[in-house]
């Protein structure tokens, strides 16, 4: 895992500054503290930069990127891991392709030379984001992995095209300035982003499974996007109805074990994150069987018994004889590190569990580990989240009676009462645009669309006027691929929408890569091995959710490895205790609000309305406010804090200047790399 950045100018004779490229690497030092490199093609107006976290091929010179092919036709900068690379290397070597390094990155150069980039992509397995320049075609292609595990952003300037692993990498280029867009600000305050967008004007994310192709002709750049992979749930009636439950379980077992075995491959030690959930516990059980030595397991504990899962995680660790390390996090710590976390997430957060993840990644790195295997993706594939189960109950159980549906809905609401007003909307909501597209408004979006009711009143008058007729639901619906939602089962639709919205930007983004790589820690989500996913989307709904048992196929497959308590346990969302749950946390949050939400700060940023902000804070503190509303207001306040802090970090600050200061601080200079 690493960090990449670069430029392509419309004029091929436009000079590329080595100092700017070094700054683009230095501003993301946290992604790659083990070394850096850059390369400029003077006759093409092309420059790539790279900050390296050494995982495969630890040789500091041999593994230094960017890489150029021997004939000078291809240039690549890569962030991520390609699994199964040894088999691919051997195949290519047997065909006469010569490798100069042991790095998995070099695969792309030879696969592209053999097949072309479009035919090379299906061969790539893992989590990755890379930039590839092809000299003969005078073409730059940005590629992001199938699920968006690794981040990648781009923007167009008056002179060319700038890209990088993080938004701050783009801002390290002096031609790129951060400015909140009105729509971007709106979505920061309601949590759910429009896929492919950021909070800043003109800065975009490469979407999961997407290529962004920049073609230069006669001094002009044209930019187009292309979806090279998607989930592609089967149409109704296309699923194989003749397979038995045992067939599904055996095929899942084979895919799952292989995915974990591949992710244990590294030239450095590999650990596991271990919560009290069935996902990480299943990974832990298989990883322990794969290794001769005990697996190192890291667990987060909270100072609130309603949210703490350490007891059940400890039971699993003892069952597989893992070496467990528990980091206990207090509520005040979460707000102490809130602003630093926002520098890395580059977007708003609704709950401080992402701060806890940042503290955990620092703890893991300090313990001597660079790589962890994680459980993200299981809830998305096997209907683990309560919102997905609710949609199955309401829309996907054709044979259930109204009473059966009501009983299941009541059970789900009671067992997830802590998340009412957050993960689950307090009241059911119907968004016309989403209902027209999907057939219903997915429950995963309802709580955030409900909280969006606060947003217009919170906005500064300028932004409020800009968004007078804005519909966030319509904007999200317009960004989704309607063809992937036609004639699908309701549970498939609900999962697809979640994966394209919350999963990419939240679970994999600010709660995943961004806070893990903040401390140079590579996370490997085994459930997102794409052969496993392509199997999972074909599962009938009953193999995902059966009666009151979520993630049915995972439970049944892993039952021999799981403690009975965990096998029987319903999915519990990983969250930090909200600030309203005790006086100490509320004081810590209010201290942060007194700083960033002060009248002076609000006026300087010009984003939020002062009276509306104060009204929200007063309502949150009132003992008369219902608990479910206080849960929602917790998220609203975290969002308000977030946008103010993001303004401080990226709008009020000269990030390009900071990038040059960082380069000097780390001792990185143009003369030290080629």
XYZ file of C-alpha atoms in Angstrom:
674
model
C 0.000 0.000 0.000
C 1.245 3.420 -0.877
C 0.211 6.867 -2.066
C 0.314 8.135 -5.627
C -0.066 11.487 -7.376
C 0.661 13.132 -10.674
C -0.095 15.562 -13.472
C -0.776 15.497 -17.199
C -0.680 18.867 -18.940
C -2.662 19.673 -22.059
C 0.514 21.121 -23.619
C 3.083 18.284 -23.839
C 5.863 20.887 -23.579
C 4.547 22.323 -20.305
C 7.330 21.883 -17.724
C 6.611 19.548 -14.801
C 8.035 20.753 -11.490
C 10.028 18.099 -9.589
C 9.438 20.061 -6.380
C 5.660 19.878 -6.842
C 5.815 16.111 -7.387
C 7.969 15.660 -4.279
C 5.444 17.754 -2.343
C 2.611 15.553 -3.623
C 4.449 12.554 -2.219
C 5.372 14.264 1.054
C 1.843 15.469 1.890
C 0.840 11.778 2.029
C 3.924 10.604 3.911
C 1.595 8.679 6.237
C 0.643 6.443 3.285
C 4.238 5.686 2.382
C 6.953 6.530 4.928
C 9.395 3.897 3.592
C 10.572 5.973 0.635
C 9.456 8.042 -2.329
C 10.035 8.465 -6.007
C 8.950 10.518 -8.988
C 9.390 10.399 -12.728
C 8.913 13.073 -15.375
C 8.441 12.601 -19.111
C 9.730 15.978 -20.259
C 8.493 15.642 -23.831
C 4.975 14.655 -22.742
C 4.094 17.032 -19.894
C 3.674 13.996 -17.629
C 4.852 13.562 -14.033
C 4.098 10.789 -11.511
C 4.939 10.707 -7.779
C 4.856 7.857 -5.274
C 5.189 7.449 -1.490
C 6.013 3.863 -0.548
C 4.846 1.523 2.200
C 6.954 -1.590 1.642
C 4.956 -4.828 1.929
C 6.122 -6.861 -1.093
C 9.786 -6.689 -2.218
C 11.320 -4.713 0.646
C 14.414 -3.672 -1.339
C 14.325 0.163 -1.110
C 15.757 0.794 -4.605
C 14.359 -2.120 -6.596
C 10.820 -1.427 -5.346
C 10.960 2.343 -5.875
C 8.092 3.600 -8.040
C 6.980 4.973 -10.474
C 7.953 2.094 -12.802
C 8.598 2.463 -16.517
C 8.599 -0.404 -18.980
C 11.937 -1.303 -20.582
C 10.845 0.096 -23.958
C 9.604 3.361 -22.411
C 6.033 2.824 -23.611
C 4.339 2.527 -20.211
C 4.636 4.449 -16.924
C 2.802 3.358 -13.770
C 2.305 4.508 -10.179
C 0.345 2.056 -8.042
C -1.259 1.957 -4.597
C -2.481 -1.394 -3.326
C -1.973 -5.129 -3.590
C -2.443 -7.627 -6.396
C -3.009 -11.141 -5.059
C -2.121 -14.337 -6.878
C 0.731 -12.335 -8.422
C 3.290 -15.145 -8.192
C 1.253 -17.374 -10.496
C 0.768 -14.514 -12.949
C 4.479 -13.651 -12.846
C 5.406 -17.250 -13.555
C 2.998 -17.424 -16.480
C 4.322 -14.195 -17.990
C 7.950 -15.197 -17.404
C 7.327 -18.480 -19.217
C 6.210 -16.406 -22.204
C 9.439 -14.419 -22.288
C 8.475 -11.333 -20.250
C 11.384 -10.196 -18.075
C 10.796 -8.766 -14.586
C 13.174 -6.209 -13.082
C 11.671 -6.306 -9.576
C 9.822 -8.644 -7.213
C 6.989 -6.110 -6.920
C 3.434 -7.091 -7.824
C 3.058 -3.677 -9.510
C 5.238 -4.700 -12.437
C 2.512 -7.162 -13.456
C 0.406 -4.352 -14.897
C 3.151 -3.266 -17.297
C 3.558 -6.739 -18.789
C -0.164 -7.600 -18.755
C -0.888 -4.336 -20.578
C 1.889 -5.032 -23.066
C 0.402 -8.469 -23.747
C -3.343 -7.789 -23.661
C -3.926 -4.040 -23.539
C -5.259 -2.363 -20.391
C -8.907 -3.375 -20.895
C -8.095 -7.078 -21.172
C -5.507 -6.849 -18.375
C -7.988 -5.612 -15.755
C -9.901 -8.923 -15.306
C -6.560 -10.552 -14.377
C -6.046 -8.199 -11.414
C -7.225 -9.482 -8.055
C -7.086 -7.371 -4.933
C -7.394 -3.784 -3.750
C -5.703 -1.199 -5.936
C -5.680 2.258 -7.459
C -3.168 3.093 -10.155
C -2.289 5.534 -12.908
C -0.969 4.209 -16.221
C 0.388 6.364 -19.037
C 0.694 4.861 -22.540
C 3.137 6.789 -24.709
C 2.012 5.508 -28.099
C -1.643 6.380 -27.406
C -0.688 9.549 -25.457
C -3.258 8.421 -22.901
C -3.484 8.450 -19.109
C -5.791 5.959 -17.384
C -6.758 6.002 -13.713
C -8.103 2.685 -12.396
C -9.761 1.977 -9.051
C -10.490 -1.495 -7.688
C -13.904 -3.086 -7.986
C -15.211 -1.911 -4.585
C -13.279 1.300 -3.947
C -11.084 -0.114 -1.170
C -8.253 2.172 -2.270
C -9.034 5.872 -2.826
C -8.257 7.890 -5.966
C -9.226 11.482 -6.842
C -8.852 13.794 -9.824
C -9.508 17.327 -11.012
C -9.042 19.375 -14.151
C -7.232 22.724 -14.030
C -6.758 25.488 -16.578
C -3.548 23.796 -17.750
C -4.152 20.090 -17.276
C -5.194 17.128 -15.147
C -4.126 16.391 -11.550
C -4.701 13.157 -9.602
C -3.799 11.583 -6.270
C -4.626 9.022 -3.600
C -6.045 11.725 -1.338
C -7.620 15.132 -1.914
C -4.713 16.827 -0.152
C -2.393 15.418 -2.837
C -4.311 17.388 -5.475
C -4.168 20.482 -3.269
C -0.381 20.090 -3.088
C -0.382 21.280 -6.705
C -0.426 25.112 -6.729
C -3.079 25.225 -9.482
C -5.654 23.392 -7.322
C -7.577 25.244 -4.613
C -10.225 23.868 -2.272
C -13.661 25.463 -2.215
C -16.817 23.887 -0.823
C -19.498 23.301 -3.420
C -23.012 23.982 -2.146
C -24.167 20.441 -2.964
C -20.992 18.983 -1.452
C -21.594 20.918 1.767
C -25.209 19.712 1.848
C -24.158 16.074 1.644
C -21.431 16.501 4.276
C -24.147 17.647 6.666
C -26.434 14.680 5.899
C -23.673 12.004 5.734
C -24.514 10.277 2.444
C -22.475 11.426 -0.540
C -23.485 11.406 -4.183
C -21.272 8.640 -5.656
C -18.200 10.012 -7.421
C -18.312 13.422 -5.727
C -16.460 15.159 -2.891
C -17.298 18.200 -0.807
C -15.019 20.385 -2.954
C -15.874 22.110 -6.201
C -14.444 20.310 -9.246
C -12.722 17.513 -7.292
C -14.046 14.027 -8.060
C -13.511 10.476 -6.873
C -12.838 7.683 -9.326
C -15.814 5.400 -8.684
C -15.372 1.736 -7.672
C -14.797 -0.502 -10.682
C -14.228 2.529 -12.882
C -11.572 3.819 -15.283
C -11.046 7.515 -15.907
C -9.389 7.908 -19.309
C -7.598 11.143 -20.209
C -6.824 11.391 -23.918
C -4.646 14.153 -25.346
C -5.061 15.273 -28.952
C -3.615 18.440 -30.464
C -3.003 20.063 -27.114
C -6.429 19.319 -25.652
C -7.467 16.821 -22.982
C -10.730 14.890 -23.125
C -11.895 12.984 -20.059
C -14.290 10.059 -20.051
C -15.266 7.440 -17.500
C -15.906 3.757 -18.101
C -17.284 1.106 -15.754
C -15.133 -2.001 -16.217
C -16.815 -4.087 -13.453
C -20.038 -4.071 -11.439
C -21.831 -6.348 -8.972
C -24.417 -7.510 -11.511
C -26.945 -9.320 -9.312
C -28.958 -11.884 -11.326
C -32.300 -10.923 -12.794
C -35.348 -12.554 -11.256
C -35.610 -16.159 -12.355
C -31.919 -16.437 -13.326
C -30.655 -17.998 -10.088
C -29.938 -21.706 -10.167
C -32.873 -23.304 -8.333
C -31.399 -26.809 -8.312
C -28.455 -26.269 -5.975
C -28.699 -27.506 -2.394
C -27.723 -25.656 0.740
C -24.748 -28.004 1.101
C -23.586 -27.062 -2.411
C -23.631 -23.365 -1.574
C -21.820 -23.894 1.729
C -19.025 -25.949 0.175
C -18.429 -23.447 -2.628
C -18.457 -20.536 -0.188
C -15.970 -22.351 2.068
C -13.539 -22.839 -0.824
C -13.728 -19.175 -1.890
C -13.434 -17.890 1.678
C -10.422 -20.002 2.651
C -8.617 -19.070 -0.571
C -9.296 -15.347 -0.016
C -7.743 -15.482 3.457
C -4.765 -17.565 2.329
C -3.971 -15.020 -0.383
C -4.186 -12.133 2.084
C -1.731 -13.759 4.457
C 0.908 -13.411 1.704
C 3.397 -10.630 2.551
C 7.071 -9.999 3.230
C 6.105 -8.572 6.644
C 3.992 -9.996 9.526
C 0.186 -10.010 9.084
C -2.299 -9.536 11.953
C -6.110 -9.493 12.195
C -8.663 -7.026 13.487
C -10.989 -8.876 15.864
C -14.333 -7.478 17.027
C -17.208 -9.369 18.572
C -18.764 -9.956 15.171
C -19.029 -13.167 13.190
C -17.074 -11.662 10.250
C -13.740 -10.987 11.926
C -14.106 -14.051 14.132
C -14.547 -16.280 11.066
C -11.462 -14.735 9.442
C -9.572 -15.247 12.687
C -10.514 -18.913 12.818
C -9.390 -19.628 9.252
C -6.210 -17.530 9.553
C -5.272 -19.393 12.738
C -5.639 -22.706 10.882
C -3.483 -21.433 7.995
C -0.517 -20.396 10.127
C 1.892 -22.387 12.259
C 2.342 -19.573 14.798
C -0.478 -17.890 16.775
C -2.249 -15.098 14.922
C -1.988 -11.629 16.428
C -5.470 -10.176 17.016
C -6.243 -6.527 17.797
C -9.535 -5.489 19.428
C -11.059 -2.096 20.321
C -12.857 -1.738 23.652
C -15.157 1.123 24.718
C -15.999 2.501 28.165
C -19.716 1.771 27.682
C -21.051 -1.762 28.098
C -23.812 -1.194 25.498
C -21.190 -0.683 22.775
C -18.258 -2.754 24.034
C -17.621 -6.146 22.364
C -14.370 -7.182 24.034
C -15.865 -10.064 26.054
C -17.058 -12.014 23.023
C -13.908 -11.133 21.036
C -11.838 -12.509 23.922
C -13.862 -15.732 23.832
C -13.063 -16.166 20.134
C -9.375 -15.368 20.627
C -9.147 -17.981 23.369
C -10.952 -20.558 21.212
C -8.340 -20.331 18.424
C -5.384 -19.606 20.768
C -4.759 -16.190 19.217
C -2.447 -13.628 20.762
C -4.990 -10.901 21.536
C -4.219 -7.241 22.202
C -7.115 -5.049 23.434
C -6.983 -1.256 23.146
C -9.470 0.459 25.463
C -10.660 3.854 24.218
C -12.407 6.458 26.362
C -14.964 8.984 25.202
C -12.728 11.989 25.815
C -10.004 10.477 23.608
C -12.470 10.325 20.746
C -13.001 14.082 20.750
C -9.346 14.860 21.551
C -8.394 13.298 18.196
C -11.457 14.387 16.212
C -9.771 17.209 14.264
C -6.705 15.106 13.401
C -8.975 12.358 12.112
C -10.700 14.807 9.739
C -7.330 15.652 8.141
C -7.232 12.016 7.041
C -10.898 11.301 6.261
C -11.306 14.479 4.150
C -15.062 14.271 4.683
C -17.565 14.478 7.515
C -18.098 11.694 10.050
C -21.271 10.996 11.995
C -19.853 8.795 14.758
C -16.502 8.808 16.513
C -15.806 5.125 15.927
C -13.631 6.271 13.034
C -11.508 8.156 15.591
C -11.256 4.914 17.560
C -10.117 3.148 14.380
C -7.401 5.784 13.889
C -6.176 5.204 17.447
C -6.273 1.455 16.878
C -4.244 1.640 13.657
C -1.580 3.648 15.518
C -1.559 0.991 18.237
C -1.169 -1.826 15.695
C 1.641 -0.041 13.875
C 3.441 0.633 17.177
C 3.191 -3.098 17.911
C 5.277 -3.759 14.786
C 2.630 -4.634 12.186
C 2.029 -3.100 8.752
C -0.771 -5.401 7.546
C -4.114 -6.515 9.022
C -6.895 -8.680 7.585
C -10.341 -7.180 8.179
C -13.984 -8.236 7.938
C -15.457 -5.444 5.792
C -17.799 -6.638 3.064
C -19.538 -9.468 4.862
C -22.495 -7.356 6.005
C -22.869 -5.992 2.484
C -22.844 -9.409 0.823
C -24.876 -11.376 3.359
C -27.424 -8.810 4.650
C -25.843 -8.228 8.031
C -26.960 -4.640 8.536
C -30.376 -4.023 10.132
C -31.312 -1.672 7.263
C -30.843 -4.490 4.723
C -32.788 -6.937 6.846
C -35.601 -4.419 7.220
C -35.888 -4.066 3.437
C -36.002 -7.848 3.113
C -38.802 -8.014 5.693
C -40.807 -5.180 4.134
C -40.292 -5.858 0.430
C -38.674 -9.250 -0.157
C -40.746 -11.829 1.710
C -43.507 -12.517 -0.795
C -44.883 -15.531 1.077
C -44.939 -13.976 4.557
C -48.224 -12.937 6.138
C -48.717 -9.361 7.395
C -48.466 -10.673 10.960
C -45.192 -12.474 10.275
C -43.746 -9.301 8.761
C -44.931 -7.245 11.722
C -43.386 -9.712 14.196
C -40.042 -9.666 12.385
C -40.074 -5.886 12.099
C -40.759 -5.585 15.834
C -37.933 -7.996 16.645
C -35.525 -6.044 14.436
C -36.503 -2.698 15.975
C -36.091 -3.960 19.536
C -32.754 -5.667 18.940
C -31.403 -2.517 17.250
C -32.958 0.079 19.566
C -29.549 1.710 20.209
C -29.388 2.729 16.550
C -32.881 4.233 16.241
C -32.480 7.669 14.683
C -29.086 6.731 13.238
C -28.744 3.487 11.276
C -32.510 3.043 11.374
C -34.805 5.991 10.712
C -37.137 6.916 13.553
C -39.998 7.234 11.049
C -40.343 5.615 7.655
C -39.594 7.948 4.741
C -40.375 7.823 1.039
C -38.168 9.674 -1.453
C -39.925 9.960 -4.842
C -36.768 9.736 -6.990
C -35.329 6.739 -5.148
C -38.673 4.952 -5.021
C -39.104 5.488 -8.758
C -35.660 4.001 -9.392
C -35.548 1.165 -6.853
C -39.234 0.453 -6.194
C -38.888 1.657 -2.573
C -36.641 4.029 -0.668
C -33.822 1.845 0.727
C -33.739 1.853 4.522
C -29.974 2.445 4.448
C -30.662 5.961 3.107
C -33.789 6.780 5.093
C -32.126 7.871 8.340
C -29.774 10.226 6.497
C -32.533 11.578 4.274
C -34.476 12.201 7.495
C -31.548 14.111 8.988
C -31.346 16.115 5.752
C -34.417 17.968 6.985
C -32.037 19.879 9.287
C -29.661 20.823 6.500
C -31.304 23.763 4.644
C -31.778 25.628 7.921
C -28.158 25.007 8.909
C -26.714 26.432 5.714
C -25.308 29.921 5.349
C -27.750 32.057 3.312
C -25.560 31.916 0.168
C -25.479 28.123 0.074
C -29.149 27.920 1.053
C -30.062 30.065 -1.922
C -27.916 27.960 -4.253
C -29.797 24.832 -3.144
C -33.305 26.241 -3.082
C -34.791 23.429 -5.188
C -32.195 20.751 -4.419
C -33.241 17.154 -3.767
C -30.488 14.965 -2.242
C -32.434 11.795 -2.974
C -32.767 12.732 -6.644
C -29.030 13.502 -6.849
C -28.127 10.101 -5.391
C -30.642 8.305 -7.630
C -29.231 10.008 -10.743
C -25.733 8.687 -9.930
C -26.842 5.032 -9.702
C -26.919 2.648 -12.669
C -30.614 1.982 -13.306
C -29.800 -1.101 -15.401
C -28.360 -2.804 -12.295
C -31.668 -2.349 -10.446
C -34.154 -3.516 -13.077
C -35.925 -6.833 -12.398
C -33.835 -7.673 -9.320
C -34.960 -9.070 -5.978
C -35.646 -6.326 -3.377
C -32.772 -7.534 -1.158
C -30.386 -7.387 -4.130
C -31.518 -3.825 -4.823
C -31.051 -2.787 -1.195
C -27.562 -4.294 -1.109
C -26.592 -2.685 -4.417
C -27.618 0.800 -3.261
C -25.802 0.405 0.064
C -22.611 -0.821 -1.620
C -22.627 2.087 -4.084
C -23.262 4.743 -1.432
C -22.463 4.173 2.247
C -20.113 1.239 1.799
C -17.617 2.944 -0.513
C -17.486 6.372 1.124
C -18.019 5.362 4.749
C -17.116 1.763 5.577
C -14.189 1.465 3.165
C -13.366 5.174 3.144
C -13.386 7.188 6.342
C -13.753 4.151 8.592
C -11.328 2.001 6.580
C -8.408 2.958 4.359
C -8.214 6.599 5.411
C -7.742 5.986 9.154
C -5.694 2.811 8.730
C -3.300 4.443 6.271
C -3.145 7.497 8.543
C -0.733 5.297 10.475
C 0.796 3.456 7.510
C -1.274 0.335 8.105
C -2.510 -1.766 5.176
C -5.967 -3.315 5.659
C -6.964 -6.339 3.578
C -10.729 -7.078 3.490
C -10.920 -10.787 2.688
C -14.657 -10.836 1.936
C -14.032 -8.515 -1.023
C -12.000 -11.032 -2.985
C -13.899 -10.615 -6.241
C -14.329 -14.338 -7.081
C -16.004 -14.706 -3.662
C -18.206 -11.665 -4.362
C -19.214 -12.943 -7.799
C -20.331 -16.146 -6.088
C -22.125 -14.275 -3.275
C -24.303 -12.117 -5.537
C -25.773 -15.304 -7.039
C -26.902 -16.649 -3.659
C -30.661 -16.825 -3.153
C -31.919 -14.379 -0.494
C -32.681 -17.287 1.857
C -28.958 -18.090 2.045
C -28.302 -14.550 3.271
C -31.222 -13.960 5.647
C -33.346 -16.788 7.007
C -36.050 -16.061 9.580
C -34.165 -14.187 12.339
C -30.677 -15.240 11.340
C -28.586 -12.800 9.323
C -25.532 -13.859 7.258
C -26.953 -17.362 7.196
C -24.413 -18.971 4.870
C -21.457 -17.562 6.817
C -22.888 -18.777 10.130
C -23.529 -22.279 8.846
C -20.197 -22.589 7.053
C -18.139 -21.336 10.001
C -20.196 -22.965 12.771
C -17.485 -25.535 13.641
C -15.007 -22.691 14.301
C -17.299 -20.347 16.233
C -18.173 -20.291 19.938
C -21.874 -21.043 20.369
C -22.494 -17.573 21.827
C -21.223 -15.963 18.650
C -22.988 -18.394 16.345
C -26.314 -17.444 17.951
C -25.593 -13.708 18.155
C -27.308 -11.185 15.869
C -25.215 -8.632 14.004
C -24.307 -5.649 16.206
C -23.097 -2.559 14.358
C -19.631 -1.378 15.362
C -20.099 2.126 16.775
C -18.570 4.298 19.454
C -20.882 5.502 22.234
C -22.525 8.796 21.121
C -21.749 11.912 23.156
C -25.199 12.107 24.766
C -24.681 8.748 26.529
C -22.763 10.293 29.428
C -21.807 13.686 30.853
C -18.058 13.327 30.274
C -18.461 12.652 26.536
C -20.985 15.454 26.201
C -18.573 17.919 27.817
C -15.767 16.774 25.498
C -17.976 17.292 22.458
C -19.181 20.663 23.723
C -15.590 21.810 24.272
C -14.872 21.053 20.620
C -18.066 22.857 19.595
C -17.138 25.940 21.623
C -13.994 26.165 19.510
C -15.025 25.244 15.969
C -18.668 26.358 16.170
C -17.948 29.729 17.765
C -19.445 32.838 16.196
C -16.006 33.949 14.990
C -15.221 30.608 13.328
C -18.660 30.354 11.719
C -18.395 33.842 10.250
C -14.895 33.195 8.903
C -15.894 29.967 7.129
C -19.215 31.231 5.754
C -20.721 27.733 5.649
C -23.265 27.511 8.481
C -25.981 29.690 9.981
C -25.061 30.774 13.527
C -28.590 30.800 14.971
C -29.382 27.367 13.539
C -26.166 25.892 14.934
C -26.933 27.210 18.402
C -30.476 25.865 18.207
C -29.167 22.365 17.418
C -26.705 22.510 20.320
C -29.420 23.647 22.721
C -31.820 20.956 21.551
C -29.131 18.285 21.978
C -28.423 19.357 25.572
C -32.059 19.529 26.634
C -33.248 16.679 28.846
C -36.669 17.027 27.217
C -35.354 15.927 23.807
C -36.349 12.289 23.050
C -33.483 9.775 22.972
C -33.932 8.865 19.281
C -33.771 12.546 18.348
C -30.622 13.019 20.451
C -29.026 10.112 18.583
C -29.775 11.928 15.322
C -28.569 15.273 16.713
C -25.290 13.633 17.782
C -24.664 12.904 14.122
C -25.753 16.401 13.029
C -23.315 18.022 15.489
C -20.493 15.753 14.350
C -21.250 16.843 10.778
C -21.244 20.532 11.723
C -17.914 20.114 13.482
C -16.616 18.208 10.477
C -17.321 20.871 7.866
C -15.789 23.589 10.027
C -12.660 21.487 10.590
C -12.448 20.580 6.901
C -12.563 24.292 6.103
C -9.678 24.888 8.519
C -7.623 22.036 7.092
C -8.133 22.529 3.371
C -9.703 25.889 2.522
C -8.168 28.311 5.018
C -4.744 26.626 4.798
C -2.282 26.752 1.889
C -1.875 22.996 1.403
C 0.655 23.414 -1.439
C 2.894 25.365 0.918
C 2.449 22.740 3.627
C 3.424 20.027 1.128
C 6.756 21.757 0.510
C 7.285 22.152 4.263
C 6.531 18.443 4.730
C 9.089 17.542 2.071
C 11.743 19.500 3.967
C 10.653 17.973 7.287
C 11.028 14.424 5.967
C 14.245 15.204 4.108
C 12.685 14.396 0.726
C 14.023 16.406 -2.192
C 14.086 16.176 -5.985
C 17.772 15.277 -6.032
C 17.137 12.155 -3.889
C 14.842 10.308 -6.303
C 14.551 9.505 -9.996
